[in-house]
Tab-separated table of C-alpha atoms in Angstrom:
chain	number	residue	atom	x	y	z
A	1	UNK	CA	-8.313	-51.959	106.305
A	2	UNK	CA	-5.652	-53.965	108.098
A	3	UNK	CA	-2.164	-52.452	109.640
A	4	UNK	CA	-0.223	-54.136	106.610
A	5	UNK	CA	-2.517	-52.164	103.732
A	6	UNK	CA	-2.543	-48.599	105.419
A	7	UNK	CA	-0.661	-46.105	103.158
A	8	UNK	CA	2.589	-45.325	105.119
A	9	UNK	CA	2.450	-41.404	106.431
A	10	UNK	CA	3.682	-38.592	104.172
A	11	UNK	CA	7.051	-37.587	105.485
A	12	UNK	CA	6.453	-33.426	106.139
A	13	UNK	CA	9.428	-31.084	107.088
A	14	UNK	CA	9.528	-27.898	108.310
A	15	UNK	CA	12.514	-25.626	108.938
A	16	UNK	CA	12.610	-23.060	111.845
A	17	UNK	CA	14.910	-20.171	111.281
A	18	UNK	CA	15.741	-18.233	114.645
A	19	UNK	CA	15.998	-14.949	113.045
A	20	UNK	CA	15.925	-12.402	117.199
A	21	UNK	CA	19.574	-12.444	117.381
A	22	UNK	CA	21.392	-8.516	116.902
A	23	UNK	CA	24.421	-9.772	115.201
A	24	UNK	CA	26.727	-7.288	116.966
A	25	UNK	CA	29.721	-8.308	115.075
A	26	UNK	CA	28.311	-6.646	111.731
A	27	UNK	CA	27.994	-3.502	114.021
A	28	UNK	CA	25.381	-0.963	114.846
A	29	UNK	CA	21.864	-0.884	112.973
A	30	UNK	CA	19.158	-3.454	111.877
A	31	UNK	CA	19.657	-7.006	113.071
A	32	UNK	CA	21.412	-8.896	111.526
A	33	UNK	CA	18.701	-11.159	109.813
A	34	UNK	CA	17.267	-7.931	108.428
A	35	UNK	CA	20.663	-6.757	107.037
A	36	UNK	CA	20.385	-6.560	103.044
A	37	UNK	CA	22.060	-8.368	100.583
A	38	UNK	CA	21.638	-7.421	96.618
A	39	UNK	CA	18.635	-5.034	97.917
A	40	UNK	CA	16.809	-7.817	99.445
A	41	UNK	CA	17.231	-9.072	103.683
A	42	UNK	CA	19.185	-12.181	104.480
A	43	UNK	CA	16.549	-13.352	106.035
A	44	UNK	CA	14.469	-13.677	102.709
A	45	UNK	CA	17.417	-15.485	101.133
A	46	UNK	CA	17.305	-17.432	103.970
A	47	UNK	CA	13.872	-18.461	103.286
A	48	UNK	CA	13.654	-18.980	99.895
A	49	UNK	CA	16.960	-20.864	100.307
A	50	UNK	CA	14.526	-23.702	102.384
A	51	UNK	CA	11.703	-23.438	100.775
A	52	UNK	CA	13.759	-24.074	97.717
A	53	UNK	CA	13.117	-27.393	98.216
A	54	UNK	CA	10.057	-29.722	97.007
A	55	UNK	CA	10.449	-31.431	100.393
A	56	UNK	CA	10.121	-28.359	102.894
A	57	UNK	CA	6.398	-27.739	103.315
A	58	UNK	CA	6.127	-24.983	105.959
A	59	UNK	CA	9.165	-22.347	107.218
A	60	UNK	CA	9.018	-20.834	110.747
A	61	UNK	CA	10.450	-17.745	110.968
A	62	UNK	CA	11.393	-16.686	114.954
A	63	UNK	CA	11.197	-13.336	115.033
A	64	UNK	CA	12.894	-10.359	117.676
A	65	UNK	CA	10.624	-10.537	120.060
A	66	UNK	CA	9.326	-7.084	119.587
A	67	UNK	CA	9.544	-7.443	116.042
A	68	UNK	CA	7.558	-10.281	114.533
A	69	UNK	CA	4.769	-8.061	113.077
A	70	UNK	CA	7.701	-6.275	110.796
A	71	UNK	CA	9.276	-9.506	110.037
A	72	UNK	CA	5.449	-11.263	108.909
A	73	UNK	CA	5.195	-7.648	106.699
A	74	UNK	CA	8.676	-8.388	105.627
A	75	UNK	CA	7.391	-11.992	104.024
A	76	UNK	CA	4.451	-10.705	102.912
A	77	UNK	CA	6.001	-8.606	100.764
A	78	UNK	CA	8.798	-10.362	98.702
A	79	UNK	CA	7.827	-13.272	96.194
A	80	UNK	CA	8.343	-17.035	98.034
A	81	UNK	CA	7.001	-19.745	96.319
A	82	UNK	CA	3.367	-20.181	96.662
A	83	UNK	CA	3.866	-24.520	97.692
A	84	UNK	CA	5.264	-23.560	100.760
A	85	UNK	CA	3.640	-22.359	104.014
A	86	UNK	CA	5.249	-19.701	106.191
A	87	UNK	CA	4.841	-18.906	109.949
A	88	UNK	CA	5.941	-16.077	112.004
A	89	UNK	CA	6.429	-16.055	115.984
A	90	UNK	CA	8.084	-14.085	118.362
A	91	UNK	CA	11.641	-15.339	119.868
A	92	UNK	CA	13.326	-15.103	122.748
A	93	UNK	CA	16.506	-13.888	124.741
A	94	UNK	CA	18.523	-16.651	123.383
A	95	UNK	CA	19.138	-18.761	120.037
A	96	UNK	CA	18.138	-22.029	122.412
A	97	UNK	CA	15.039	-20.479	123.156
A	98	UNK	CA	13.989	-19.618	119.842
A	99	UNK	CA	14.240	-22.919	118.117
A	100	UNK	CA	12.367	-24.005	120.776
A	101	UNK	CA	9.726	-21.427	120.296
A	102	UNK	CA	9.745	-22.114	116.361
A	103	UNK	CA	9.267	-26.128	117.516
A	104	UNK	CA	6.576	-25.166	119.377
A	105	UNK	CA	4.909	-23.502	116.506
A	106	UNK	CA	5.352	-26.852	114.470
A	107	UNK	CA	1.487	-28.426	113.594
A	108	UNK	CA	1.383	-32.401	113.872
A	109	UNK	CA	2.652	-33.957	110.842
A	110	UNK	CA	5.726	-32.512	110.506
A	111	UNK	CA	8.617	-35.396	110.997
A	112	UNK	CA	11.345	-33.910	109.825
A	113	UNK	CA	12.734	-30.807	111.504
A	114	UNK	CA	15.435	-28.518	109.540
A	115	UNK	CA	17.473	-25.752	112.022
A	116	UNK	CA	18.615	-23.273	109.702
A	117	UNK	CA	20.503	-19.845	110.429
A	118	UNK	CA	19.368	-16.856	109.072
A	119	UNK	CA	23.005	-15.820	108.007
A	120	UNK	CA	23.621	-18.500	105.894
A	121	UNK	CA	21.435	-16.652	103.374
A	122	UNK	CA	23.146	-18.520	99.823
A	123	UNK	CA	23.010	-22.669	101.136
A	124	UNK	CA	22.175	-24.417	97.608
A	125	UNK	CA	18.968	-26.246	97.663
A	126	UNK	CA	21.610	-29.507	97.204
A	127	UNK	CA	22.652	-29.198	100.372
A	128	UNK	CA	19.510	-28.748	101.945
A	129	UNK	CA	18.029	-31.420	99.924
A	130	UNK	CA	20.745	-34.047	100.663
A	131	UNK	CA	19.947	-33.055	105.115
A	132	UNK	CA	16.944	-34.383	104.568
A	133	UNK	CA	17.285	-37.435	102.570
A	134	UNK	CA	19.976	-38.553	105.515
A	135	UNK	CA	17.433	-37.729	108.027
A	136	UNK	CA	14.474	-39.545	105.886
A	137	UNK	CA	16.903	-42.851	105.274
A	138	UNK	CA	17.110	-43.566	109.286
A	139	UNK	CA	19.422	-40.379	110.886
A	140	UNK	CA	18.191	-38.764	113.638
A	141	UNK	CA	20.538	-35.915	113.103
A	142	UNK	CA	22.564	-34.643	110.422
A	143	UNK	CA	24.815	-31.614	110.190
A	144	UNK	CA	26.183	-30.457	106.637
A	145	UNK	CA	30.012	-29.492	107.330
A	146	UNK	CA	32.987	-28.969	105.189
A	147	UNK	CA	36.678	-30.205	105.907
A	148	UNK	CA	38.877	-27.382	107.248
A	149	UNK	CA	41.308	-25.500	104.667
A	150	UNK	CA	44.161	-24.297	107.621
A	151	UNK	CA	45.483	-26.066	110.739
A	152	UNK	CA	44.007	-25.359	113.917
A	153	UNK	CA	45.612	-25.236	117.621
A	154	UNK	CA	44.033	-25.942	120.947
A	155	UNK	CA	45.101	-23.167	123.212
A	156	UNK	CA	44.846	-22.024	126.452
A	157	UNK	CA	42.241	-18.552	126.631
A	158	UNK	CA	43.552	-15.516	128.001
A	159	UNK	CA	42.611	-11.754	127.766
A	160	UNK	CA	42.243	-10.418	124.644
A	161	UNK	CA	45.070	-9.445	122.383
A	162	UNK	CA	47.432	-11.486	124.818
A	163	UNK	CA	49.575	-14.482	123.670
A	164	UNK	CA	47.711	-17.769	124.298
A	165	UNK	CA	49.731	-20.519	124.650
A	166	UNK	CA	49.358	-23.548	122.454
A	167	UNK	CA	48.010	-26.731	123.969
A	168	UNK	CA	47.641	-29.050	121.510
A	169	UNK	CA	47.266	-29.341	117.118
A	170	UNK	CA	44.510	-31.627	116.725
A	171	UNK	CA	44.468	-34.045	113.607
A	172	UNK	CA	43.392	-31.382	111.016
A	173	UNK	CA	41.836	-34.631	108.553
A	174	UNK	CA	39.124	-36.011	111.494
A	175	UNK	CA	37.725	-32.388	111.776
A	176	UNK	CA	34.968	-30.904	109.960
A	177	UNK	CA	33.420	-27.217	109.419
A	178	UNK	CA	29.354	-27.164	110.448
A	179	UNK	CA	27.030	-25.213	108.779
A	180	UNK	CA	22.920	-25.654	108.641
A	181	UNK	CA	20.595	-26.299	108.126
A	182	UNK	CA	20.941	-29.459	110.436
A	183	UNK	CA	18.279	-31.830	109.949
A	184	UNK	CA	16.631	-33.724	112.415
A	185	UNK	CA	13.514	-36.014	113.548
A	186	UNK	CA	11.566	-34.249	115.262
A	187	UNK	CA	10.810	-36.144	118.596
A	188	UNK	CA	14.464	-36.761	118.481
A	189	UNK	CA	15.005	-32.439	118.518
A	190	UNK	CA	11.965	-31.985	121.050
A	191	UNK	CA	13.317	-34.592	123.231
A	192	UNK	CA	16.476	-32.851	123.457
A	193	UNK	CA	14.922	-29.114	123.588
A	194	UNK	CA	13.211	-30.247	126.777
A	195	UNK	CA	15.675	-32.675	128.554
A	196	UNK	CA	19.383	-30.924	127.711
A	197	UNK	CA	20.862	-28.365	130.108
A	198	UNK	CA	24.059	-26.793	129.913
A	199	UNK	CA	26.222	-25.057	127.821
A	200	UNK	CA	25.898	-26.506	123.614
A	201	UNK	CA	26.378	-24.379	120.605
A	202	UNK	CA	24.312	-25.901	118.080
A	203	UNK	CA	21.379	-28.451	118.222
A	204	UNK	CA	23.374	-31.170	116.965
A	205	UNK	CA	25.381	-31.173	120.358
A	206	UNK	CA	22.163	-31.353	121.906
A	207	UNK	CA	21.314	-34.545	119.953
A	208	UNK	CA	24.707	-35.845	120.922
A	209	UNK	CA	24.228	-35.135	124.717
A	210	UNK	CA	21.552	-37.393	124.637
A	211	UNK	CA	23.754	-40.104	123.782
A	212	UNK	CA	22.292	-40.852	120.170
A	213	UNK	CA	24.454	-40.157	116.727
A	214	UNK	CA	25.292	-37.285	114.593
A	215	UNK	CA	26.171	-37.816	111.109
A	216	UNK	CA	28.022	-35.492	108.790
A	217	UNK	CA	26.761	-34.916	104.807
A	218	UNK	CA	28.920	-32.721	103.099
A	219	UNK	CA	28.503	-29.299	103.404
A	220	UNK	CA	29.091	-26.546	100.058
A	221	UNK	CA	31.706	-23.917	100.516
A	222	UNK	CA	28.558	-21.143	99.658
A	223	UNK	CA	26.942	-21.917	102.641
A	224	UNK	CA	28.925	-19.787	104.950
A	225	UNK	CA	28.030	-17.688	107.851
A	226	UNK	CA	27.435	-14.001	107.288
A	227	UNK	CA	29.020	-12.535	110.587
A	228	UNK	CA	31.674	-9.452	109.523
A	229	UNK	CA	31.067	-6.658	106.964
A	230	UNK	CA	34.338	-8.704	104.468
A	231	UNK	CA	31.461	-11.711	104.103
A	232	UNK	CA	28.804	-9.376	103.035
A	233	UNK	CA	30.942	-8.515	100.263
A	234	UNK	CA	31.978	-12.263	99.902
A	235	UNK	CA	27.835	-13.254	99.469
A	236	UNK	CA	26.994	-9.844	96.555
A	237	UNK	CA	30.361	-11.452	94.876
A	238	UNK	CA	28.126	-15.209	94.869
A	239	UNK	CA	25.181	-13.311	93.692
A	240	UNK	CA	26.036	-11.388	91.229
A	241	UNK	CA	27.934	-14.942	89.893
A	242	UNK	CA	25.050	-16.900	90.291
A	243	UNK	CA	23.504	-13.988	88.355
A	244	UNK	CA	25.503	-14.035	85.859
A	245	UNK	CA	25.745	-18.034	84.949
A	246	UNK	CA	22.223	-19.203	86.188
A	247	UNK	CA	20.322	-16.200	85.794
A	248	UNK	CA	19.564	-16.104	89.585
């Protein structure tokens, strides 16, 4: 069979969640992956949230590293839907090293990588869906993000609960809100993984320290980050509405 009549390779994605982080802000306890939310742990929203999409074929879940065994138990027993394939490995000291951990963990085939946080727990399958569409149409990273409701001021840092002065009031219209999962091809996120040093706070500024493009899909406001106690009672309030009109 000649180049021009092979079938063109099944585009696979996978989504790694780094799920080792303590999430100190929500104070003492269980980590914060492992927090629960209606009864059941973010992190199995989390999951379900990615594999509730036709196009994610495997999730990789980075575990504390002393902890994978209770998160693979964890999976084991709560219903995920049977098309998708899950993995569990250990994680390490810091969120950088655990993606890179989970991308270890990816088998070949997978061309489309997903970064998701574990405490986004509610992301509609939309958004996750429309990630990886950009990604599949030519992007080799996308970010969902939302435009930003108040103004925001550049100021200079000083010790806490002291009066920072205000630098400067960046254009509030050219900024944008990111969330996850961020959506990337995967030589594109290895590449970066293993050639980026320094100081980034999400893998999209990896991406962009290798000189190549970011683009922005939009983002849903449900999709927020579960960080303080007041959002826990923010994502029950989205359940028990999604509950309530979609029988969730």
């Amino acid at each position: 069979m000649s180049d021009a009549a092979r079938p063109a390779p099944v585009a696979r994605t996978a989504a790694v969640i780094p799920a080792a982080g303590r999430g100190v802000r929500l104070g003492p306890g269980a980590p914060k992956a492992l927090r629960a939310l209606n009864g059941t742990p973010m992190l199995i929203h989390a999951v379900r949230a990615m594999a509730a999409s036709r196009a994610v074929s495997l999730v990789v879940v980075v575990a504390p590293p002393d902890g994978a065994g209770e998160v693979k138990n964890l999976l084991d027993t709560h219903a995920l839907p049977e098309r998708t394939d899950y993995l569990v490995v250990p994680g390490g000291e810091t969120r950088r090293e655990s993606v890179s951990l989970g991308l270890d963990a990816l088998p070949d085939g997978i061309t489309t990588v997903l970064v998701h946080d574990a405490a986004r727990p509610l992301v509609p399958v939309d958004t996750v869906d429309a990630v990886i569409e950009a990604v599949r149409d030519g992007a080799v990273a996308v970010v969902p993000a939302l435009p930003l409701a108040d103004t925001v001021k550049q100021v200079e840092p000083r010790g806490k609960g002291e009066p920072e002065p205000v630098v400067a009031t960046p254009e509030r219209a050219t900024l944008r809100a990111v969330q996850t999962p961020q959506g990337f091809e995967r030589d594109t996120l290895v590449r970066a993984h293993g050639s980026v040093t320094g100081d980034v706070t999400d893998d999209a500024g990896m991406v962009e320290k290798l000189g190549l493009p970011v683009v922005v899909v939009p983002g849903h406001e449900e999709a927020f980050k579960v960080t303080r106690p007041l959002d826990l009672v923010l994502a029950e309030a989205v359940l028990a509405r999604r509950r309530a009109t979609d029988g969730f």
